XYZ file of N, CA and C in Angstrom:
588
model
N 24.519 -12.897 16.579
C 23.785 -11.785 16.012
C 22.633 -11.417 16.965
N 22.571 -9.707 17.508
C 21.421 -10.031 17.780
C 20.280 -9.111 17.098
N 19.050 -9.455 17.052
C 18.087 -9.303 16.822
C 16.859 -8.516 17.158
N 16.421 -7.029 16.497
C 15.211 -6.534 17.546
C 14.531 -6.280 16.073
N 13.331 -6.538 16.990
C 11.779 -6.078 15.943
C 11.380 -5.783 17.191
N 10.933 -3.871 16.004
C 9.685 -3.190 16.793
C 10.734 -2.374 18.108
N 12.064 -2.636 18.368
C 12.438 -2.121 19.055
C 12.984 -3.750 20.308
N 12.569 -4.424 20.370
C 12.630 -5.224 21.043
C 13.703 -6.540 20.873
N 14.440 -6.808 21.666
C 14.661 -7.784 21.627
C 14.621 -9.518 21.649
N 14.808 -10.291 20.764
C 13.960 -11.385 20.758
C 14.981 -12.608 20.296
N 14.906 -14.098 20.764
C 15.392 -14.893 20.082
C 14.748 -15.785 19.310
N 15.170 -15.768 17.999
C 14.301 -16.835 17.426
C 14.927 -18.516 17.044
N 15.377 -18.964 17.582
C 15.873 -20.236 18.377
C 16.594 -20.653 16.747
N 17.539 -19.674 16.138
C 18.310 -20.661 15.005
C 19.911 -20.536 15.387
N 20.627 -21.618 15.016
C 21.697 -21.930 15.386
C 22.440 -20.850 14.041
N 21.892 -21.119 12.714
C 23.010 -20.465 11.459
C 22.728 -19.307 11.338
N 23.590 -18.512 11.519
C 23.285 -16.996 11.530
C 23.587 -16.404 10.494
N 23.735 -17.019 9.218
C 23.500 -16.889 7.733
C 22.485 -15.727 7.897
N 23.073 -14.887 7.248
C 21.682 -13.864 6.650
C 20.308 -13.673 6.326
N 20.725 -14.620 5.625
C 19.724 -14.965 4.566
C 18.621 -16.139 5.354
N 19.276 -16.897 6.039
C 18.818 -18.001 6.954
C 17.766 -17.316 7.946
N 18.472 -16.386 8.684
C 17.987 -15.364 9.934
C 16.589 -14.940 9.330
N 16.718 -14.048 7.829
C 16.003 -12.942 7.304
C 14.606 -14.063 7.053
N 15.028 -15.333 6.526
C 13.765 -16.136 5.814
C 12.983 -16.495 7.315
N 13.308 -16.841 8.274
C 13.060 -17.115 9.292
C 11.908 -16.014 9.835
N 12.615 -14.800 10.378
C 11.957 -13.452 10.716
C 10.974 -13.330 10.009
N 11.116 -13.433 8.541
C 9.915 -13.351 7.445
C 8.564 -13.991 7.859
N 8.688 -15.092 7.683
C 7.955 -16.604 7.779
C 7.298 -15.874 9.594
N 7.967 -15.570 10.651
C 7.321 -15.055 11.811
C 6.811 -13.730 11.377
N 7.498 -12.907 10.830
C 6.377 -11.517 10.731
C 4.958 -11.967 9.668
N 4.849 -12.717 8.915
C 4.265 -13.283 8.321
C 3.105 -13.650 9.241
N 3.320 -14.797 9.614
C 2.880 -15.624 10.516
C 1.866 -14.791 11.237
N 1.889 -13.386 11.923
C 1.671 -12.510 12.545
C 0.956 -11.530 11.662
N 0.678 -11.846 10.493
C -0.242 -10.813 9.962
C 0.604 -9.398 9.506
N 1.900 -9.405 9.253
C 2.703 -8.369 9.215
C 3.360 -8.090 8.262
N 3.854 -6.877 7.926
C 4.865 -6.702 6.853
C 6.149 -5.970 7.464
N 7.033 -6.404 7.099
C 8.485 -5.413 7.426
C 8.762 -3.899 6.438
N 8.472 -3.034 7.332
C 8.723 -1.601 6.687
C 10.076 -1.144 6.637
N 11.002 -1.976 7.323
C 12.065 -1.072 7.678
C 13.604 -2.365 8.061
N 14.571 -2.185 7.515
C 15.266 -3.242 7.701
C 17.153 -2.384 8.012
N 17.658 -2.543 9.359
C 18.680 -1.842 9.577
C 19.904 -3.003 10.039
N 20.742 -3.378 9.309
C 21.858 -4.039 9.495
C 22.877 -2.913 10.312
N 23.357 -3.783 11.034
C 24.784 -2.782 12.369
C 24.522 -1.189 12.216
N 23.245 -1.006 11.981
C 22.728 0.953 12.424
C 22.008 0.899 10.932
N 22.606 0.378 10.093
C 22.693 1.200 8.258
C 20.779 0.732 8.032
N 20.770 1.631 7.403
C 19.209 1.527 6.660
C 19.385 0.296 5.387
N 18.907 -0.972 5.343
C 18.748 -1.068 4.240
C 17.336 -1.772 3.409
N 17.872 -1.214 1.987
C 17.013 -1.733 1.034
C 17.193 -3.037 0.699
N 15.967 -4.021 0.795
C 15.468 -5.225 0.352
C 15.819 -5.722 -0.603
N 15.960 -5.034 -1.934
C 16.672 -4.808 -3.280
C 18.710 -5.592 -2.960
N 19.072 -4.521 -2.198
C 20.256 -4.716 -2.004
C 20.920 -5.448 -0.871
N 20.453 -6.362 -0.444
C 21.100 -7.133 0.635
C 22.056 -7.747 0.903
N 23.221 -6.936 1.623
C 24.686 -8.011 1.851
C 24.869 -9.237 2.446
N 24.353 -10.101 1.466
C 23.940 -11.417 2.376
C 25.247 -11.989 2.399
N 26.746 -11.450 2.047
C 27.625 -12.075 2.720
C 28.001 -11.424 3.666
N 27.831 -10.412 4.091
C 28.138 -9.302 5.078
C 27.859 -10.069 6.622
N 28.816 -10.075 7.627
C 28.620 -10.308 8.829
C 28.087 -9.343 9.802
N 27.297 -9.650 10.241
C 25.869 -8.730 10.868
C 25.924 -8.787 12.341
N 26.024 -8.104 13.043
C 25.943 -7.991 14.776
C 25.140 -7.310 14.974
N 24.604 -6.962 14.776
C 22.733 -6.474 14.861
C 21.686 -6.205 14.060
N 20.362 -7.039 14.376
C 19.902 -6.894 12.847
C 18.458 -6.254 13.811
N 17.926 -4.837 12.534
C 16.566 -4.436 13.550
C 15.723 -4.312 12.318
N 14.258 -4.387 12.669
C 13.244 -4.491 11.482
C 12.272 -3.992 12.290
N 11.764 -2.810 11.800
C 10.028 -2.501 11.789
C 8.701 -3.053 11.449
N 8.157 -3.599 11.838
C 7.110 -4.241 11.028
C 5.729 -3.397 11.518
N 4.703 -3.507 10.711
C 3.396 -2.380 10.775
C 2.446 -3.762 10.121
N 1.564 -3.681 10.721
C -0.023 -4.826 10.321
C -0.913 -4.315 8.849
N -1.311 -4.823 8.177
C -1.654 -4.645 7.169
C -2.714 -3.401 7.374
N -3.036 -3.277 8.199
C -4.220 -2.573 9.088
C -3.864 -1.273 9.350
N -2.719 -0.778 9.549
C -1.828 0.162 10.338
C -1.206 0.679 9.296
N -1.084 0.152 8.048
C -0.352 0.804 6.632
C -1.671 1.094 5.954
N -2.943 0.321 6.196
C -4.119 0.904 5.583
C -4.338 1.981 5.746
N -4.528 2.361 7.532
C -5.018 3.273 8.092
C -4.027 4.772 7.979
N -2.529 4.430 7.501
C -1.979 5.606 6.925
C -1.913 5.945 5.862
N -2.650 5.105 5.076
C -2.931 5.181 3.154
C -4.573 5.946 3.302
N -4.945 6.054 3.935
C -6.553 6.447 4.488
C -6.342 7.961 4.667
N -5.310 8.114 5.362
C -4.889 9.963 6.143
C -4.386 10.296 4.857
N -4.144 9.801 4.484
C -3.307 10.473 3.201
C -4.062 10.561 1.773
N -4.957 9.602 1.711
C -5.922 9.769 0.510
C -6.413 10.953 -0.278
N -7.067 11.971 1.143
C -7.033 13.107 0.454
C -5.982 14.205 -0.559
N -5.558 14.129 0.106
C -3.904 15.123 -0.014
C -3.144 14.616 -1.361
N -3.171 12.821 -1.668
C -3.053 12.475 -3.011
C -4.022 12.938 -4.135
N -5.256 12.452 -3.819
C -6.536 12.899 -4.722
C -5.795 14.311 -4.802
N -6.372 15.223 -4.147
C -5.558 16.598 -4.690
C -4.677 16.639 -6.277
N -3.543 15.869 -5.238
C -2.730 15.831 -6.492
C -2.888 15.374 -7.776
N -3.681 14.423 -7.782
C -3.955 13.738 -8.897
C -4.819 14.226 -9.624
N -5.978 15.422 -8.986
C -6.929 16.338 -9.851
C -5.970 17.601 -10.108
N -5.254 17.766 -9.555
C -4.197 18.762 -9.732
C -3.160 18.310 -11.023
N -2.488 17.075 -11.454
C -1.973 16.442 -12.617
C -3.452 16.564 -13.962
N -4.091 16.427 -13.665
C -4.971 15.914 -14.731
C -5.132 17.685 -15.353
N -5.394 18.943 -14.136
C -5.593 19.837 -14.886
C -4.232 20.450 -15.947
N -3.498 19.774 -14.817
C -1.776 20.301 -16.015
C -2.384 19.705 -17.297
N -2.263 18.723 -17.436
C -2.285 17.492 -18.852
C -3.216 17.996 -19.637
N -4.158 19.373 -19.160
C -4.755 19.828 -20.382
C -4.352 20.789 -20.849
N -3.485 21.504 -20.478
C -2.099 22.113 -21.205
C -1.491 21.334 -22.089
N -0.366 19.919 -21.143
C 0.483 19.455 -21.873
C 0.175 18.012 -21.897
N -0.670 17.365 -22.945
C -0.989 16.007 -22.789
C -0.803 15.218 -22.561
N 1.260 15.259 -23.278
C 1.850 14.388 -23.549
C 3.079 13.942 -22.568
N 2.965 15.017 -21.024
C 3.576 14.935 -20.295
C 3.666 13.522 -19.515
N 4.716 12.846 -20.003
C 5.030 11.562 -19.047
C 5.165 11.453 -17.733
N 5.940 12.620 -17.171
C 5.968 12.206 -15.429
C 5.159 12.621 -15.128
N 4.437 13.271 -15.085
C 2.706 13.387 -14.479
C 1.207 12.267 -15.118
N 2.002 11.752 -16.130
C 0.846 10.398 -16.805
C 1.561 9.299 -15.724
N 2.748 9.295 -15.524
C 3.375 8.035 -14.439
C 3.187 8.376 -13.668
N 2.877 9.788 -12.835
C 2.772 10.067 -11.807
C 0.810 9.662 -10.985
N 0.376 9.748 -12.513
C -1.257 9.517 -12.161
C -1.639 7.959 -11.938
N -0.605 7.623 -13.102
C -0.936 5.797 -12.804
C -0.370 4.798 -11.690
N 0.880 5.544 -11.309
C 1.607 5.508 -10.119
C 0.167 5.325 -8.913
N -0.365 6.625 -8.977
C -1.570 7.071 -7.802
C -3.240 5.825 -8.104
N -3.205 5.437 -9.098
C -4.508 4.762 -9.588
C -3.999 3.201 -9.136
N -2.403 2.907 -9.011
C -2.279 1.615 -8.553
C -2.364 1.365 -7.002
N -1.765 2.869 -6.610
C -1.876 3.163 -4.833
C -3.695 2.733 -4.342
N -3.851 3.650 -4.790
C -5.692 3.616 -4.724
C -6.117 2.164 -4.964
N -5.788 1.614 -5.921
C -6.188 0.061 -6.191
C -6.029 -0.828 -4.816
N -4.741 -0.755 -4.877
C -4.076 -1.440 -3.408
C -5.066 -1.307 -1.882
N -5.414 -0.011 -1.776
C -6.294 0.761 -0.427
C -8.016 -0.107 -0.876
N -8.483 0.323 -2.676
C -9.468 -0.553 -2.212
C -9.579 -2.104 -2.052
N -8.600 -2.810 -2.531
C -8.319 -4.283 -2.345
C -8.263 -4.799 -0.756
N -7.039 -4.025 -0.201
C -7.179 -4.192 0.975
C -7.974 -3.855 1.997
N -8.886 -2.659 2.023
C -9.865 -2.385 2.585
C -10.827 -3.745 2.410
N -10.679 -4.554 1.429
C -11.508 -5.692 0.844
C -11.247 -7.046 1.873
N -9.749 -6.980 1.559
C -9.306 -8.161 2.282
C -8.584 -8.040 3.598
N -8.714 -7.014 4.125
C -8.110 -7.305 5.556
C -8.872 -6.702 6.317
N -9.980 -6.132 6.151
C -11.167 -5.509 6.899
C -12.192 -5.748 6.866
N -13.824 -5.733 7.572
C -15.108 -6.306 7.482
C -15.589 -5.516 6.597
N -14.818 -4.365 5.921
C -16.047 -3.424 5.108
C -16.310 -4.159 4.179
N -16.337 -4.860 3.162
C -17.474 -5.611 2.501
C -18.374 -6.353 3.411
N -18.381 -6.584 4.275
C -19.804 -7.025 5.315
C -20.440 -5.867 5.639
N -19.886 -4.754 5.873
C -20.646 -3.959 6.371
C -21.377 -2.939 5.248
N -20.676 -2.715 4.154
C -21.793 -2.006 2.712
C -21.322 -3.043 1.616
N -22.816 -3.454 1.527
C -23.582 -4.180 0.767
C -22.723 -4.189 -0.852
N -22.156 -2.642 -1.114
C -22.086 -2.641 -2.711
C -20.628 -2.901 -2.974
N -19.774 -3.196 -1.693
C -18.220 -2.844 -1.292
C -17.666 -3.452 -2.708
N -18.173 -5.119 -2.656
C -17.595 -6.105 -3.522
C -17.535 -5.482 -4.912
N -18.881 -5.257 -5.664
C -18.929 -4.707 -6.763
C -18.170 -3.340 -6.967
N -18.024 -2.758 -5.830
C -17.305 -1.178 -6.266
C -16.029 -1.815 -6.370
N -14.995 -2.572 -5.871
C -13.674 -3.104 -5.837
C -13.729 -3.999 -6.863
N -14.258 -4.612 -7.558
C -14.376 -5.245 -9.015
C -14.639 -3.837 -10.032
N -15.041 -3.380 -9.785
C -15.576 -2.299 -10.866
C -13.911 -1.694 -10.622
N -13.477 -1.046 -9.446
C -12.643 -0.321 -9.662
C -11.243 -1.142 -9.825
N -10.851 -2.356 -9.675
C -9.778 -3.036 -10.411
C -9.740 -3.445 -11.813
N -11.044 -3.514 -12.508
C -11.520 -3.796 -13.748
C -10.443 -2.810 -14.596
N -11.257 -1.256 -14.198
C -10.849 -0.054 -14.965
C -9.390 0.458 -14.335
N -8.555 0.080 -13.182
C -7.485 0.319 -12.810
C -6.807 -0.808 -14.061
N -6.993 -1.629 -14.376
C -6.020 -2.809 -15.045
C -6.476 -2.520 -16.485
N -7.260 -1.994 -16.714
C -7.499 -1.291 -18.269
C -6.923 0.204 -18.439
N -6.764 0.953 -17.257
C -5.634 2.007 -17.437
C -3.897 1.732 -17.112
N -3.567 0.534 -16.856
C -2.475 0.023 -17.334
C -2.125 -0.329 -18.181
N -3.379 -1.253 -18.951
C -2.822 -1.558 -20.246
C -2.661 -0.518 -21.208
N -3.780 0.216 -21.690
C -3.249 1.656 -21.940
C -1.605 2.328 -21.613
N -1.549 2.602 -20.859
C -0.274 2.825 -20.453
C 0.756 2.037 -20.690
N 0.878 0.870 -20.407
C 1.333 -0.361 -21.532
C 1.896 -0.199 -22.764
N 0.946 0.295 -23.249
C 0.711 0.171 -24.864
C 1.005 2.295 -25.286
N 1.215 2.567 -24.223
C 1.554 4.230 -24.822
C 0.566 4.995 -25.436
N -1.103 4.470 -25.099
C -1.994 4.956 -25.627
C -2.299 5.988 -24.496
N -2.074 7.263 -25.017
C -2.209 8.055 -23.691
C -3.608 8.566 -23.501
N -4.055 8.742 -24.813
C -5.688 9.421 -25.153
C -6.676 8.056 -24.534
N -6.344 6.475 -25.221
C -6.994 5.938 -23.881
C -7.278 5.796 -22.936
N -5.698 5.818 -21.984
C -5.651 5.954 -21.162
C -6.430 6.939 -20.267
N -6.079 8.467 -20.675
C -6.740 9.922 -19.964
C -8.329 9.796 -20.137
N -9.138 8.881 -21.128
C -10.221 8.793 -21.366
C -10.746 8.144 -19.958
N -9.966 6.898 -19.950
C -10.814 5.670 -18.872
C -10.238 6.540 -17.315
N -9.088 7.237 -17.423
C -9.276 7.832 -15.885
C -10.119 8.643 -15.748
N -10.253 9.667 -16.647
C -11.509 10.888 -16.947
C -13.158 10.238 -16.652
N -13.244 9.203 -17.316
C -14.767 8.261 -17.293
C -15.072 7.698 -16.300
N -13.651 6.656 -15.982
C -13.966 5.700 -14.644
C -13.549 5.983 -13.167
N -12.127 5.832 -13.769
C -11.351 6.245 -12.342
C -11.700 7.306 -11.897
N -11.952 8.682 -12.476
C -11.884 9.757 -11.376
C -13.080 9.312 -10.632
N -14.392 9.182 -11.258
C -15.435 8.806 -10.197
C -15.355 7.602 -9.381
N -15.029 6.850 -9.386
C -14.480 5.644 -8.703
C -14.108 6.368 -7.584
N -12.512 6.837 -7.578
C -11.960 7.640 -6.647
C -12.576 8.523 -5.937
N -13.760 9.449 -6.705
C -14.597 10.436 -5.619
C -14.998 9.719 -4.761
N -15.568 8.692 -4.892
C -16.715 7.427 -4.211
C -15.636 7.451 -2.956
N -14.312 6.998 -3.545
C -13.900 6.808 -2.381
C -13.244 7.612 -1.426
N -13.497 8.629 -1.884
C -13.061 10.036 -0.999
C -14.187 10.313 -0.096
N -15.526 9.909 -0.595
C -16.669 10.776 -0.221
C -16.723 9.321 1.110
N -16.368 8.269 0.903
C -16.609 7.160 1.966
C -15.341 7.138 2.953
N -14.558 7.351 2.468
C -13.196 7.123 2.963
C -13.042 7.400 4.566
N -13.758 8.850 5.255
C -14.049 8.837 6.488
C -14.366 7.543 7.302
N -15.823 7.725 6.735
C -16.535 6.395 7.359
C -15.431 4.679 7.116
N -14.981 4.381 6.304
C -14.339 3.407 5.915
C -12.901 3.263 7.069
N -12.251 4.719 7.179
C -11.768 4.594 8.242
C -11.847 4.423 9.999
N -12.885 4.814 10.204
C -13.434 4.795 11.251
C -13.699 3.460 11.547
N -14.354 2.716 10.519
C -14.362 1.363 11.033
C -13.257 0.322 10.996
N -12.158 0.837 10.411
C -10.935 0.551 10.098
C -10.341 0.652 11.515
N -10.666 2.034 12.091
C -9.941 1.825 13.446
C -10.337 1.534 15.001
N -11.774 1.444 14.640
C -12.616 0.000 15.303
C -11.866 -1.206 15.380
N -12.081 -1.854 14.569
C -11.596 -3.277 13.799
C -9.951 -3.576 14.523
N -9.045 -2.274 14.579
C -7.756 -2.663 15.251
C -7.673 -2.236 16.674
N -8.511 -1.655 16.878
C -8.742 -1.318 18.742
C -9.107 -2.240 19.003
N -10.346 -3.383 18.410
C -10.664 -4.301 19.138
C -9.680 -5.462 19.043
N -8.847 -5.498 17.686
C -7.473 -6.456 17.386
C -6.757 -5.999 18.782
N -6.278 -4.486 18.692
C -5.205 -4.658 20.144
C -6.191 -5.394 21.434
N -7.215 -5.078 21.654
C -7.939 -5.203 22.795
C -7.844 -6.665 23.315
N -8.151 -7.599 21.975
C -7.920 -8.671 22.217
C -6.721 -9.742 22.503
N -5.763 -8.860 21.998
C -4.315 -8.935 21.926
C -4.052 -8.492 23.136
């Protein structure tokens, strides 16, 4: 079998070319490396993680991988353009309240956002660098996991309350920082490649 990440070719010194053997292996090294696999292509085919032919005999296996840093920094470009949307859902829902794919579509966006401030938390210096980082990422997972349960529970008027109260301002905060937050975001991996 052979093997490219990132485009490259590589051996990773296993004799069983079990699938599944190969895949735990690669893992455990993209791992290892601070990485996640975005992208997984058996003999050309795209596949999903979900569906893996782990009896399938494989003659080339290729995987993308992107740094926790590098999926931040494209959850960052994109922040705005979601927010949009998500003040754009909320004005529908005062038409139609009871609209589900735009209530999944908002909580969908409040777990995205969760994720960006967590990781901004844990894979970057910005809590060293503003003072209030910690408490704003407790505050805003608090009220992200209380608009799940809501949602949970099919309470939609709860729910639209605590995004209306908490989350949307939460989220401005982090629109109005989000520049700056990136910038040092892509500090932080210039000097990662630099050192690399």
């Amino acid at each position: 079998m052979e093997i490219f990440i990132n485009g490259e070719k590589i051996d990773i010194g296993i004799k069983n070319t079990k699938l599944l053997n190969v895949l735990e292996k690669i893992e455990a090294n993209v791992i290892k490396h601070g990485e996640v696999i975005v992208e997984l292509k058996l003999d050309g085919e795209m596949v999903d993680g979900k569906s893996l032919p782990l009896n399938k005999k494989v003659k080339v296996l290729e995987l993308t991988t992107r740094s926790h840093r590098e999926i931040l920094i494209e959850s960052l470009y994109l922040l705005e353009p979601y927010t949009e949307r998500f003040f754009e859902n909320f004005d529908e829902l005062e038409e139609d309240a009871q609209d589900l794919s735009r209530i999944i579509e908002m909580v969908s966006f409040v777990e995205w956002v969760l994720g960006i401030v967590l990781s901004l938390k844990e894979a970057t210096a910005i809590d060293l660098l503003y003072s209030d980082y910690n408490e704003y990422a407790q505050e805003f997972k608090k009220y992200a996991e209380e608009s799940f349960e809501a949602f949970k529970k099919e309470d939609f008027v709860e729910l639209l309350e605590i995004l209306e109260g908490a989350i949307v301002p939460l989220v401005e905060d982090l629109l109005i920082n989000s520049k700056d937050y990136l910038k040092e975001v892509l500090k932080e991996e210039s000097k990662k490649k630099f050192l690399n």
